[in-house]
PDB file of C-alpha atoms in Angstrom:
ATOM      1  CA  MET D 450     -11.894 -17.114  -1.581  1.00 69.00           C
ATOM      2  CA  GLY D 451      -9.878 -18.949   1.044  1.00 79.00           C
ATOM      3  CA  MET D 452      -7.120 -17.197   3.223  1.00 84.00           C
ATOM      4  CA  ASN D 453      -4.380 -19.365   3.931  1.00 88.00           C
ATOM      5  CA  LYS D 454      -1.541 -18.568   6.496  1.00 86.00           C
ATOM      6  CA  ASN D 455       0.664 -16.643   4.186  1.00 88.00           C
ATOM      7  CA  THR D 456      -2.126 -14.420   2.953  1.00 89.00           C
ATOM      8  CA  VAL D 457      -3.143 -13.689   6.346  1.00 89.00           C
ATOM      9  CA  LEU D 458       0.550 -12.693   7.223  1.00 89.00           C
ATOM     10  CA  ALA D 459       0.627 -10.613   3.838  1.00 90.00           C
ATOM     11  CA  TRP D 460      -2.389  -8.599   4.815  1.00 92.00           C
ATOM     12  CA  ALA D 461      -1.132  -8.144   8.390  1.00 91.00           C
ATOM     13  CA  THR D 462       2.237  -6.855   7.070  1.00 93.00           C
ATOM     14  CA  LEU D 463       0.586  -4.303   4.700  1.00 94.00           C
ATOM     15  CA  ILE D 464      -1.967  -3.011   7.489  1.00 95.00           C
ATOM     16  CA  MET D 465       1.120  -2.570   9.874  1.00 95.00           C
ATOM     17  CA  ILE D 466       3.012  -0.744   7.157  1.00 95.00           C
ATOM     18  CA  ILE D 467       0.077   1.603   6.470  1.00 96.00           C
ATOM     19  CA  VAL D 468      -0.476   2.187  10.078  1.00 96.00           C
ATOM     20  CA  GLY D 469       3.252   2.706  10.903  1.00 95.00           C
ATOM     21  CA  LEU D 470       3.432   5.269   7.993  1.00 96.00           C
ATOM     22  CA  GLY D 471       0.409   7.033   9.477  1.00 96.00           C
ATOM     23  CA  LEU D 472       1.909   7.302  12.876  1.00 95.00           C
ATOM     24  CA  ILE D 473       5.254   8.491  11.500  1.00 95.00           C
ATOM     25  CA  ALA D 474       3.191  11.101   9.496  1.00 95.00           C
ATOM     26  CA  LEU D 475       1.441  12.158  12.718  1.00 94.00           C
ATOM     27  CA  GLY D 476       4.618  12.471  14.637  1.00 93.00           C
ATOM     28  CA  ALA D 477       6.195  14.604  11.691  1.00 91.00           C
ATOM     29  CA  PHE D 478       3.345  16.749  10.566  1.00 92.00           C
ATOM     30  CA  ARG D 479       0.668  17.053  13.403  1.00 91.00           C
ATOM     31  CA  TYR D 480       2.725  17.297  16.753  1.00 89.00           C
ATOM     32  CA  ASP D 481       5.521  19.509  17.092  1.00 84.00           C
ATOM     33  CA  ASP D 482       6.603  18.784  20.788  1.00 87.00           C
ATOM     34  CA  VAL D 483       7.825  15.696  22.423  1.00 90.00           C
ATOM     35  CA  ALA D 484       4.702  13.615  21.436  1.00 90.00           C
ATOM     36  CA  GLY D 485       5.861  13.724  17.883  1.00 91.00           C
ATOM     37  CA  TRP D 486       8.968  11.953  18.752  1.00 93.00           C
ATOM     38  CA  GLY D 487       6.754   9.339  20.529  1.00 93.00           C
ATOM     39  CA  PHE D 488       4.387   8.840  17.423  1.00 92.00           C
ATOM     40  CA  ALA D 489       7.445   8.422  15.385  1.00 93.00           C
ATOM     41  CA  ALA D 490       9.077   5.825  17.502  1.00 95.00           C
ATOM     42  CA  VAL D 491       5.806   3.795  17.714  1.00 95.00           C
ATOM     43  CA  GLY D 492       5.674   3.805  13.863  1.00 95.00           C
ATOM     44  CA  ILE D 493       8.979   2.487  13.527  1.00 95.00           C
ATOM     45  CA  GLY D 494       8.120  -0.169  15.785  1.00 95.00           C
ATOM     46  CA  PHE D 495       5.402  -1.149  13.637  1.00 95.00           C
ATOM     47  CA  PHE D 496       7.745  -1.318  10.741  1.00 95.00           C
ATOM     48  CA  ALA D 497       9.831  -3.686  13.091  1.00 95.00           C
ATOM     49  CA  ILE D 498       7.014  -5.857  13.691  1.00 94.00           C
ATOM     50  CA  ALA D 499       5.818  -5.794   9.945  1.00 92.00           C
ATOM     51  CA  TRP D 500       9.275  -6.998   8.917  1.00 93.00           C
ATOM     52  CA  VAL D 501       9.068  -9.870  11.341  1.00 93.00           C
ATOM     53  CA  PHE D 502       5.506 -10.639   9.717  1.00 88.00           C
ATOM     54  CA  ASN D 503       7.129 -10.615   6.311  1.00 87.00           C
ATOM     55  CA  ALA D 504       9.911 -12.977   7.333  1.00 90.00           C
ATOM     56  CA  LEU D 505       7.501 -15.331   8.704  1.00 87.00           C
ATOM     57  CA  LYS D 506       5.682 -15.913   5.498  1.00 83.00           C
ATOM     58  CA  GLY D 507       6.520 -19.410   4.143  1.00 79.00           C
ATOM     59  CA  ARG D 508       7.925 -20.739   7.386  1.00 79.00           C
ATOM     60  CA  VAL D 509       4.951 -20.825   9.766  1.00 72.00           C
TER      61      VAL D 509
END
């Protein structure tokens, strides 16, 4: 099973979305103080990077 660059970007996008959801869930359900806002902000940043990876599929 060979992985080309589009497959690698697809897997990276999927992993980044899962990690982003995990960070947002930590911020929402685990931490009730200011740290929760930080976790949620980093989770949204992961979504932004995953969006860029998804946009790069087929162009790189």
